[in-house]
Short mmCIF file of N, CA, C and O in Angstrom, two decimals:
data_model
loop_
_atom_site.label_atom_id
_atom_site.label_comp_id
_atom_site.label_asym_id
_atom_site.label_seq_id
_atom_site.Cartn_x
_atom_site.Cartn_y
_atom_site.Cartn_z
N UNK A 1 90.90 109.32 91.17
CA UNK A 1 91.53 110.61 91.00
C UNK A 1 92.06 110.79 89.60
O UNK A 1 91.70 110.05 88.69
N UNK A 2 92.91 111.74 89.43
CA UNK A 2 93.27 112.09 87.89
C UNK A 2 94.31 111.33 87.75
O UNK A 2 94.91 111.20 88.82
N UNK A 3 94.83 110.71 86.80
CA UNK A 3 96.19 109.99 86.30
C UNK A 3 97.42 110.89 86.55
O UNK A 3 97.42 112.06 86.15
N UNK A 4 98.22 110.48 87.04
CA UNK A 4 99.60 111.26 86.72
C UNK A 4 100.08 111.47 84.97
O UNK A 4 100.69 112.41 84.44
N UNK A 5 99.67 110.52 84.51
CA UNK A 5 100.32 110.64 83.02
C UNK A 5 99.42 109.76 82.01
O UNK A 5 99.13 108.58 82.20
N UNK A 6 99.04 110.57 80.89
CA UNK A 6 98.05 109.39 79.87
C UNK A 6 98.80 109.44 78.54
O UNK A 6 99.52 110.21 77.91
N UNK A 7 98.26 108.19 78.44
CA UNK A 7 98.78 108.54 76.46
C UNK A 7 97.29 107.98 76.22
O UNK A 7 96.26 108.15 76.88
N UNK A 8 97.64 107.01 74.64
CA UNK A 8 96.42 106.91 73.73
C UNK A 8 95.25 106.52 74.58
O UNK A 8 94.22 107.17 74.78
N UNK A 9 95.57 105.38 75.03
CA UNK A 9 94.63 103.98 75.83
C UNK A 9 95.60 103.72 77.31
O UNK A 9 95.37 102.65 77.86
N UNK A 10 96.18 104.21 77.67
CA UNK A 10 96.69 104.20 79.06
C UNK A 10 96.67 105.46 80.01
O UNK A 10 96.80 106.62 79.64
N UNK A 11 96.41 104.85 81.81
CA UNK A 11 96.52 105.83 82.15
C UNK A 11 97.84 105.34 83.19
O UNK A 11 98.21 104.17 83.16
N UNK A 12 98.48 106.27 84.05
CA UNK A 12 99.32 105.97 85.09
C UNK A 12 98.56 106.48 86.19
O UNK A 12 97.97 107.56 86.19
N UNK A 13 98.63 105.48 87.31
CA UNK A 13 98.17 106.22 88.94
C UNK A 13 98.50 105.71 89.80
O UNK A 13 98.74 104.52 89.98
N UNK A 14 98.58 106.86 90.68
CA UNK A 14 99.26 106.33 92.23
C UNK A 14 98.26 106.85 93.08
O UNK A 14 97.66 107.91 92.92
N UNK A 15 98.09 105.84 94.23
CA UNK A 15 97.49 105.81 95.72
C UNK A 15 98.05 105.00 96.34
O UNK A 15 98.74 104.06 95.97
N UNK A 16 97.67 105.46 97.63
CA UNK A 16 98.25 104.94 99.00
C UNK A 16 97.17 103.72 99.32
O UNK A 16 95.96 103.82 99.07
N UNK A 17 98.00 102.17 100.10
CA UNK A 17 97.33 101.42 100.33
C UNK A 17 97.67 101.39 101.91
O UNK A 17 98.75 101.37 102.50
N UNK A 18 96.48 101.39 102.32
CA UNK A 18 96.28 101.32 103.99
C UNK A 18 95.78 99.47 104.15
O UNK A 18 94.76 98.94 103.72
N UNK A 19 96.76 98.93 104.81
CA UNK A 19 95.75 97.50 104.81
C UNK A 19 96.73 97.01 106.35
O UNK A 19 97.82 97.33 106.85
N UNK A 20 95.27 95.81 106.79
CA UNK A 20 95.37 94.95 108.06
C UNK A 20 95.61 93.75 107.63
O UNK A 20 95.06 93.66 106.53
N UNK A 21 96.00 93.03 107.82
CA UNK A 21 96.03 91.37 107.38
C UNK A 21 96.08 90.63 108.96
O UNK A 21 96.72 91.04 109.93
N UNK A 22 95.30 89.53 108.89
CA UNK A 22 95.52 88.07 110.07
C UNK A 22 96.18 87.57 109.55
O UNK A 22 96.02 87.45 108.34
N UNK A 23 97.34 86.99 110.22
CA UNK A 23 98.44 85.43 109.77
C UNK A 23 98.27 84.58 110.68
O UNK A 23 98.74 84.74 111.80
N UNK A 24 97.50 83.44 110.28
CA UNK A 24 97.07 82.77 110.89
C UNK A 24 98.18 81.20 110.70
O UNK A 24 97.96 80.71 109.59
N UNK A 25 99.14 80.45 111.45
CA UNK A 25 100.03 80.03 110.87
C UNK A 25 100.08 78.89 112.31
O UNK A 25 99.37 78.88 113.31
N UNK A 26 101.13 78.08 111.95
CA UNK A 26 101.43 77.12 113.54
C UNK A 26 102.42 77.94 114.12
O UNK A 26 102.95 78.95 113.65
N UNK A 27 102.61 77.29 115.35
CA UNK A 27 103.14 77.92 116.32
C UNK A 27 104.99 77.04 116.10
O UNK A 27 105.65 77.47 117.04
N UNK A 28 105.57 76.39 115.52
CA UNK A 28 106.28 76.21 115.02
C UNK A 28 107.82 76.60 116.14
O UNK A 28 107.65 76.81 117.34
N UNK A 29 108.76 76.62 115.70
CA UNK A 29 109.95 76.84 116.11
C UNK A 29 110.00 78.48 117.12
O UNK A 29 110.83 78.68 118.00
N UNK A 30 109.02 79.37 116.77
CA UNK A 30 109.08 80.88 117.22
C UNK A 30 108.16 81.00 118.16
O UNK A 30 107.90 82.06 118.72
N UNK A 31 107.33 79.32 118.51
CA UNK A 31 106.11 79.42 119.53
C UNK A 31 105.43 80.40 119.38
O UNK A 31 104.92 80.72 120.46
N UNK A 32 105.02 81.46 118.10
CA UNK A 32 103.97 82.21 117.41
C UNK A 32 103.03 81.67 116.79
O UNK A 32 103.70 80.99 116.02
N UNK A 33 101.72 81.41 116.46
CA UNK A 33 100.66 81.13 115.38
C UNK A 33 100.07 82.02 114.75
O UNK A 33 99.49 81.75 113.70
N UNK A 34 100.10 82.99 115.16
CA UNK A 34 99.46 84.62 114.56
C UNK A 34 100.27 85.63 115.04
O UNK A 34 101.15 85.66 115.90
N UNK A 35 99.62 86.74 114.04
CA UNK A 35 99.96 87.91 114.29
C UNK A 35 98.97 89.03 113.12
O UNK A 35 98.24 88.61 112.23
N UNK A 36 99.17 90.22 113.39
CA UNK A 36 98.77 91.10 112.89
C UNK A 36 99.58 91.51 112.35
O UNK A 36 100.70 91.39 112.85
N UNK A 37 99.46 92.17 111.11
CA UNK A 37 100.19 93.20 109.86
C UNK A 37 99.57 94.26 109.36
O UNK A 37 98.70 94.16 108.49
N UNK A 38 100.08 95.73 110.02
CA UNK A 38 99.68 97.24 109.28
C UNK A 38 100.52 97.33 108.35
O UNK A 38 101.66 96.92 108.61
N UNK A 39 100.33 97.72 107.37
CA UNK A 39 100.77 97.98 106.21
C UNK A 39 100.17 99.55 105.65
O UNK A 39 99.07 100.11 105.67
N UNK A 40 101.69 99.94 105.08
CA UNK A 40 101.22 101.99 104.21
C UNK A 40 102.01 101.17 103.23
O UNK A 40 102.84 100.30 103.49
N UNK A 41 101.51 101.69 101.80
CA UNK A 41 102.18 101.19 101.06
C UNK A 41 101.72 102.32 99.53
O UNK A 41 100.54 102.48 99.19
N UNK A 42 102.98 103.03 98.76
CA UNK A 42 102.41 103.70 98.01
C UNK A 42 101.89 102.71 96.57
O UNK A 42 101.73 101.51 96.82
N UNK A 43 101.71 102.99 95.65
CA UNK A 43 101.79 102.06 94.51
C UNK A 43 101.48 102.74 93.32
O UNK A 43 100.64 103.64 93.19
N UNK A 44 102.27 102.21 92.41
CA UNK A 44 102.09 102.95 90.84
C UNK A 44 100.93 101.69 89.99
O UNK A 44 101.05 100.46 89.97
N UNK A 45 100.09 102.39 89.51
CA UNK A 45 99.06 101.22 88.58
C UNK A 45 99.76 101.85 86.81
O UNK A 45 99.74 103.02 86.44
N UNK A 46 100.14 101.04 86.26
CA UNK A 46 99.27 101.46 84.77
C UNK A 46 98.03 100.55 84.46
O UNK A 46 97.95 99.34 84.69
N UNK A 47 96.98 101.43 83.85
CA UNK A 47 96.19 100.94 83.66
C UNK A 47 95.89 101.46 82.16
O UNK A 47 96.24 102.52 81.64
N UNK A 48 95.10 100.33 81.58
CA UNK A 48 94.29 100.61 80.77
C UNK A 48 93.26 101.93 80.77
O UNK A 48 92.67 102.27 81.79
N UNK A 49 93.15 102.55 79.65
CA UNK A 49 92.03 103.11 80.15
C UNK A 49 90.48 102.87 79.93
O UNK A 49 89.94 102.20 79.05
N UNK A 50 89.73 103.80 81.27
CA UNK A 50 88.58 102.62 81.71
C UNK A 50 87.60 102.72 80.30
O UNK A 50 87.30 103.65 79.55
N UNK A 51 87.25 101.20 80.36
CA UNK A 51 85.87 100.39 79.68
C UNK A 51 85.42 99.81 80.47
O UNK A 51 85.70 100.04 81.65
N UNK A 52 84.59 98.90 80.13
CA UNK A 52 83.72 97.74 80.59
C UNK A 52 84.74 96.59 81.21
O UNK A 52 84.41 95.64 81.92
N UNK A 53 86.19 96.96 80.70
CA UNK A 53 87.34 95.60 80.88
C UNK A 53 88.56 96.28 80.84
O UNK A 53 88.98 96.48 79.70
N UNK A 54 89.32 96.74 81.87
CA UNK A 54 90.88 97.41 82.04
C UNK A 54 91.55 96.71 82.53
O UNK A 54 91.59 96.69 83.77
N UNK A 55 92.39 95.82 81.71
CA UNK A 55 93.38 95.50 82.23
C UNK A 55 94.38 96.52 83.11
O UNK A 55 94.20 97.74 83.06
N UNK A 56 95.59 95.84 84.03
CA UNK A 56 96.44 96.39 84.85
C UNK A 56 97.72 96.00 85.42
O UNK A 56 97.91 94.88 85.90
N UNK A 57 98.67 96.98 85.37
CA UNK A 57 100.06 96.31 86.21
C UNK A 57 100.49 97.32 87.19
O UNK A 57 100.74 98.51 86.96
N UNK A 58 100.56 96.64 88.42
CA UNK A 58 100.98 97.50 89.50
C UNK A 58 102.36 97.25 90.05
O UNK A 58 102.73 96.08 90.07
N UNK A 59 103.13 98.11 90.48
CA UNK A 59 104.15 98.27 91.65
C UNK A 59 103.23 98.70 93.13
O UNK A 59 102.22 99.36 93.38
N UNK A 60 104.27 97.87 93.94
CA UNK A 60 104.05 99.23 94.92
C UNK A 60 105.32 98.39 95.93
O UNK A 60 105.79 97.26 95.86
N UNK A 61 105.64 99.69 96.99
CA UNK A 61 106.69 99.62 98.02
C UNK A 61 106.79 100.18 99.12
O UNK A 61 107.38 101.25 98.96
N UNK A 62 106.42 99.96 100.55
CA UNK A 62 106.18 100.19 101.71
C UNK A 62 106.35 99.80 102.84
O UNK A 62 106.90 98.70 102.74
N UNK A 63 106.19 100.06 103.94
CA UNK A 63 106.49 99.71 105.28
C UNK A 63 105.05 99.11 105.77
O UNK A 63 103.89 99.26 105.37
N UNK A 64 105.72 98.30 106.92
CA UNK A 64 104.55 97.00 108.01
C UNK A 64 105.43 97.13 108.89
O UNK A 64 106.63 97.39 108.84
N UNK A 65 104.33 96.80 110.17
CA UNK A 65 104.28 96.60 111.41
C UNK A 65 103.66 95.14 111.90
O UNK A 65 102.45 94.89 111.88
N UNK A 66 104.58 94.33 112.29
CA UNK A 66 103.77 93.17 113.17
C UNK A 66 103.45 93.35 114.47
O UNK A 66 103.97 94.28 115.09
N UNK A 67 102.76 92.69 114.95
CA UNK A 67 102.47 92.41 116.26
C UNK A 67 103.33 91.61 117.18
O UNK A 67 103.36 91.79 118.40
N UNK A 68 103.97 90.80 116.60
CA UNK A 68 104.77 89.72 116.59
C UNK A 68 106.05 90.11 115.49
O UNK A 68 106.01 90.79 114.46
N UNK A 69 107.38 89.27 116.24
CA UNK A 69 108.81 89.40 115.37
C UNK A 69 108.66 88.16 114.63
O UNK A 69 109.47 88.12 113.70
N UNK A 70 107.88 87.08 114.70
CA UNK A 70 108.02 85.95 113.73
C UNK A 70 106.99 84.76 113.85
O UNK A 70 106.68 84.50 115.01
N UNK A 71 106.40 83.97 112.85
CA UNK A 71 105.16 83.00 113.13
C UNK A 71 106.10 82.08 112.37
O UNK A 71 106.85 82.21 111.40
N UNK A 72 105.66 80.91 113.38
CA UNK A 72 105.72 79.26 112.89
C UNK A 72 106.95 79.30 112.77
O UNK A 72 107.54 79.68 113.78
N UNK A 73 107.61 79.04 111.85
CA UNK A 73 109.17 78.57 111.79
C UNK A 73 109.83 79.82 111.42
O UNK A 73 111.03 79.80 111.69
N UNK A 74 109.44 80.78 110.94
CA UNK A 74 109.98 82.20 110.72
C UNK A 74 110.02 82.94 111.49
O UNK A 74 108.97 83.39 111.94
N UNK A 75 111.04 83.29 111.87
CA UNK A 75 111.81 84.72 112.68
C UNK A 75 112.16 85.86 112.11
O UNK A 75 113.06 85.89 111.27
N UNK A 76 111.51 86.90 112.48
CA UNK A 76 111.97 88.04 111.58
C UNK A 76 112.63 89.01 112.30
O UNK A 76 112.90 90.19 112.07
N UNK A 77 112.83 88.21 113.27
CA UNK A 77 114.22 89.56 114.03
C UNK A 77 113.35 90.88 114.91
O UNK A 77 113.24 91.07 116.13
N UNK A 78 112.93 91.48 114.00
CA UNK A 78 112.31 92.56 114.65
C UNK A 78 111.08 92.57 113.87
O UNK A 78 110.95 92.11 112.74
N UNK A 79 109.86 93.35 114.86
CA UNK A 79 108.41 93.48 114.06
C UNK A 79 108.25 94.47 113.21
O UNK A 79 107.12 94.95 113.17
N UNK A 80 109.26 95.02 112.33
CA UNK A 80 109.16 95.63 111.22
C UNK A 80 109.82 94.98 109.65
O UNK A 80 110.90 94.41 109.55
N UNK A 81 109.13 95.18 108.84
CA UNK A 81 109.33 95.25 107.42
C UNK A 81 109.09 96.03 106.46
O UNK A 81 108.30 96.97 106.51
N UNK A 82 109.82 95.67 105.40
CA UNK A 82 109.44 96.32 103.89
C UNK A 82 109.12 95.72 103.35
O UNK A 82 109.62 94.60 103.23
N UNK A 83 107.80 96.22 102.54
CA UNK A 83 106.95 95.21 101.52
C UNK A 83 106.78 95.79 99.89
O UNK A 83 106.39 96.87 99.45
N UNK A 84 107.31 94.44 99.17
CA UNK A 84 107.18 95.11 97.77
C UNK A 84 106.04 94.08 97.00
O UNK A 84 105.58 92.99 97.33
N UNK A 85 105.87 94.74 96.13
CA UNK A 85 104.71 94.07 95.67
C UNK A 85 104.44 94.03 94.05
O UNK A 85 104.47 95.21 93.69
N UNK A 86 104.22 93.32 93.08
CA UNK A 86 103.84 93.33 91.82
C UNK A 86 102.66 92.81 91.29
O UNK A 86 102.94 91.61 91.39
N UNK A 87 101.47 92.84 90.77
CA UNK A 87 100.45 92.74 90.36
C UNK A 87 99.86 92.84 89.10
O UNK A 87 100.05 93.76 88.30
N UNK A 88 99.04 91.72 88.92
CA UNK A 88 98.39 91.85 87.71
C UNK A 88 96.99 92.01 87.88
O UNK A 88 96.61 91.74 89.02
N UNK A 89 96.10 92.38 87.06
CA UNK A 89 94.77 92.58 87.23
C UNK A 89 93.92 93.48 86.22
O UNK A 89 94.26 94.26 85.33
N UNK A 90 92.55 93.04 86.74
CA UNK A 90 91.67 94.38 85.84
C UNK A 90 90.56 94.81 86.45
O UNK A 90 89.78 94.10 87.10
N UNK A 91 90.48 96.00 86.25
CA UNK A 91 89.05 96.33 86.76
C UNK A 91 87.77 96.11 85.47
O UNK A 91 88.05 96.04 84.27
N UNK A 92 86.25 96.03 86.06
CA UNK A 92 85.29 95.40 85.08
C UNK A 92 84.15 96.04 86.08
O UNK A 92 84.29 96.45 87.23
N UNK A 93 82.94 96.00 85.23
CA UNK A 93 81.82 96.74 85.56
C UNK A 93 81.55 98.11 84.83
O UNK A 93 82.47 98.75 84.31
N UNK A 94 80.08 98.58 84.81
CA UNK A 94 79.82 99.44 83.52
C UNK A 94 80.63 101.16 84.50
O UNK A 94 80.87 102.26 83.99
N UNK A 95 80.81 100.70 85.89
CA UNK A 95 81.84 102.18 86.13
C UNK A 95 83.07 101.57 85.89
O UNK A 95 83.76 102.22 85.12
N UNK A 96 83.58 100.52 86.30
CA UNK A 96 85.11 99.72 86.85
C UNK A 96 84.58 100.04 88.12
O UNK A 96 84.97 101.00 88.80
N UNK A 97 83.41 99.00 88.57
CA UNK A 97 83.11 99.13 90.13
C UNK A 97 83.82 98.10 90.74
O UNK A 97 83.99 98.04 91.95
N UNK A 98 84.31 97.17 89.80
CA UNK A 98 84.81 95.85 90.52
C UNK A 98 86.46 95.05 90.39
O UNK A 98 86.44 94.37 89.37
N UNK A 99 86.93 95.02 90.63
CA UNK A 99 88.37 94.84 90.57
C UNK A 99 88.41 93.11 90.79
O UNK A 99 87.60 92.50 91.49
N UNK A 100 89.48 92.54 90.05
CA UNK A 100 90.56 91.39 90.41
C UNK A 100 92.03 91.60 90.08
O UNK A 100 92.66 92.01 89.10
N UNK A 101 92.32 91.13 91.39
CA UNK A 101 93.98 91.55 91.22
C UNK A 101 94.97 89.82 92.09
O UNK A 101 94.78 89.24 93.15
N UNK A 102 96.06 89.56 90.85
CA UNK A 102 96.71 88.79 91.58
C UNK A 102 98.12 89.04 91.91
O UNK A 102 98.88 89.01 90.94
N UNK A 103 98.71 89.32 93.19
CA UNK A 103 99.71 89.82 93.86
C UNK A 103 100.57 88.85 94.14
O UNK A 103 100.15 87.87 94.75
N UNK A 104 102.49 88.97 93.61
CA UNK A 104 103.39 88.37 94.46
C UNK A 104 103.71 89.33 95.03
O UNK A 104 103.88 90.38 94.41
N UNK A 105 103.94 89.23 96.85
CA UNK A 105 104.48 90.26 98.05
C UNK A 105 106.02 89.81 98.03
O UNK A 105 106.42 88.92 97.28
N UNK A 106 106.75 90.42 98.81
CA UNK A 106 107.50 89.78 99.33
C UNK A 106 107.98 90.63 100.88
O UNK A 106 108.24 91.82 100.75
N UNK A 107 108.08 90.11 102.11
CA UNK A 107 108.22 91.03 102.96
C UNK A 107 109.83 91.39 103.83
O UNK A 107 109.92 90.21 104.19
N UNK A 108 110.58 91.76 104.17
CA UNK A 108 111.78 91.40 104.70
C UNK A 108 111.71 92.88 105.41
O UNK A 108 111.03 93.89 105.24
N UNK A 109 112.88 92.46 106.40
CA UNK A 109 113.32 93.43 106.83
C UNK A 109 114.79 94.64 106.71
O UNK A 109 115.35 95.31 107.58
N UNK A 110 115.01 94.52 105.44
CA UNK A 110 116.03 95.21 105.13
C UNK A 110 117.50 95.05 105.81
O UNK A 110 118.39 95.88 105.61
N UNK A 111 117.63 94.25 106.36
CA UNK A 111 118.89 93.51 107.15
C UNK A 111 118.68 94.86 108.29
O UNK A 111 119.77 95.37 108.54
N UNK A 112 118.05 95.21 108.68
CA UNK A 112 117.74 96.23 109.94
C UNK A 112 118.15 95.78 111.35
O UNK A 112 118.73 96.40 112.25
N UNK A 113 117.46 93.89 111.26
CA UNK A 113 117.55 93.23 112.46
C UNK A 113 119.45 91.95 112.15
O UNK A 113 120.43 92.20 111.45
N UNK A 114 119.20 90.91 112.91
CA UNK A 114 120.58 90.64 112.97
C UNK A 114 120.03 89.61 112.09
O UNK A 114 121.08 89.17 111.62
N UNK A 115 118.89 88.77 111.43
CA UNK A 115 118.72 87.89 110.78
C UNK A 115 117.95 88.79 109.71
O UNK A 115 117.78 89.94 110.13
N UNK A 116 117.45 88.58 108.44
CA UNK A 116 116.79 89.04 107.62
C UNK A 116 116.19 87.77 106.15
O UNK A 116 116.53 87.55 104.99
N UNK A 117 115.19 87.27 107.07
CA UNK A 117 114.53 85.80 106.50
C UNK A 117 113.49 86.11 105.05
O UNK A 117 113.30 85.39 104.08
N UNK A 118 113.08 87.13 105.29
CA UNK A 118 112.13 87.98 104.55
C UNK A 118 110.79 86.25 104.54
O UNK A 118 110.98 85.15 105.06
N UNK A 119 109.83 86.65 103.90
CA UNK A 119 108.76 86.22 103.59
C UNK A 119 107.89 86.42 102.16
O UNK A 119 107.64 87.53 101.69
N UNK A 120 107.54 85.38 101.66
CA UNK A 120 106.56 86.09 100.06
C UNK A 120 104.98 85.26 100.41
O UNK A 120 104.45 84.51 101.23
N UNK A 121 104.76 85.89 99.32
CA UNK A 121 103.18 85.63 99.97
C UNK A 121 102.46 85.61 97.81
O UNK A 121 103.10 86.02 96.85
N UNK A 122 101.43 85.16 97.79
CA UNK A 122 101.14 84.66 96.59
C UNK A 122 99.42 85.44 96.85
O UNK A 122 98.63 84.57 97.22
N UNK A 123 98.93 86.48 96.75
CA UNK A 123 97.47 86.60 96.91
C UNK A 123 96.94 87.05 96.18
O UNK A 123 97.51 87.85 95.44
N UNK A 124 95.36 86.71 95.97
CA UNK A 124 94.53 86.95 95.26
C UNK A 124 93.58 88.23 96.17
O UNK A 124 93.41 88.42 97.38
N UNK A 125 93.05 89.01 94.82
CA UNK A 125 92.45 89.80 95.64
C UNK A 125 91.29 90.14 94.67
O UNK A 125 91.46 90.17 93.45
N UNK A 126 89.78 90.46 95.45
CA UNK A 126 88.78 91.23 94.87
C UNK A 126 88.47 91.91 95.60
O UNK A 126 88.41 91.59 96.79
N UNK A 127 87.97 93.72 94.92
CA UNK A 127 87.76 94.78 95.31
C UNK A 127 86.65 95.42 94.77
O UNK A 127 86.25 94.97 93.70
N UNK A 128 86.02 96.41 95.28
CA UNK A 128 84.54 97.14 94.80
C UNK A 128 85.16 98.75 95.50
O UNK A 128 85.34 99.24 96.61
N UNK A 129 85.29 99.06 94.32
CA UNK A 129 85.38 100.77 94.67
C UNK A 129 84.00 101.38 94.40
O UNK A 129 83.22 101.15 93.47
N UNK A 130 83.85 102.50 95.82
CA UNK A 130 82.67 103.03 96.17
C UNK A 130 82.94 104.52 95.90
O UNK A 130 82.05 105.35 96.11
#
């Protein structure tokens, strides 16, 4: 879509991230091993603007849904959280068909529930926009 804001060689943009995740984990102290995670999440990119090689730094900050209140030794009180997120990355390819991005999460529940353990998460990601 169009940038919210450009200067020389940068652009700014925001979209919405729709994502599922498996947590696949031991069954630990909460007798959980899995669960499912919906995630809406908005996010601000600056990016480079596009070449063959755009670098990138993202925000973003949103709400999840578990399936489950807690896996393996973590309890999260209730099956909701807030997820924030920071990222580095670039898109590459003669459109920017192909993306790498490396993400620290972190998830908690805003002291909502009576414990608030939160969770971070370290991920790598590759993407192909169509």
């Amino acid at each position: 879509g169009k940038p919210l804001f450009r200067s020389d060689n940068w652009d700014g943009l925001a979209y919405v991230e729709l994502s599922v995740s498996y947590w696949d984990g031991e069954a630990g102290r909460t007798n959980t091993d899995s669960l499912v995670d919906f995630g809406l999440t908005p996010v601000f990119r600056l990016q480079r603007r596009m070449t063959n090689f755009a670098p990138f730094a993202e925000i973003g900050v949103g709400a999840h849904l578990h399936t489950e209140d807690g896996i393996g030794d973590e309890n999260f009180d209730i099956p909701f959280a807030f997820g924030s997120h920071f990222g580095l990355g670039f898109r590459f390819g003669s459109t920017g068909e192909y993306e790498f991005v490396y993400r620290f999460q972190h998830l908690s529940n805003a002291s909502l529930g009576d414990d608030n353990p939160g969770i971070n998460f370290h991920v790598i990601q590759f993407g192909f926009h169509f």
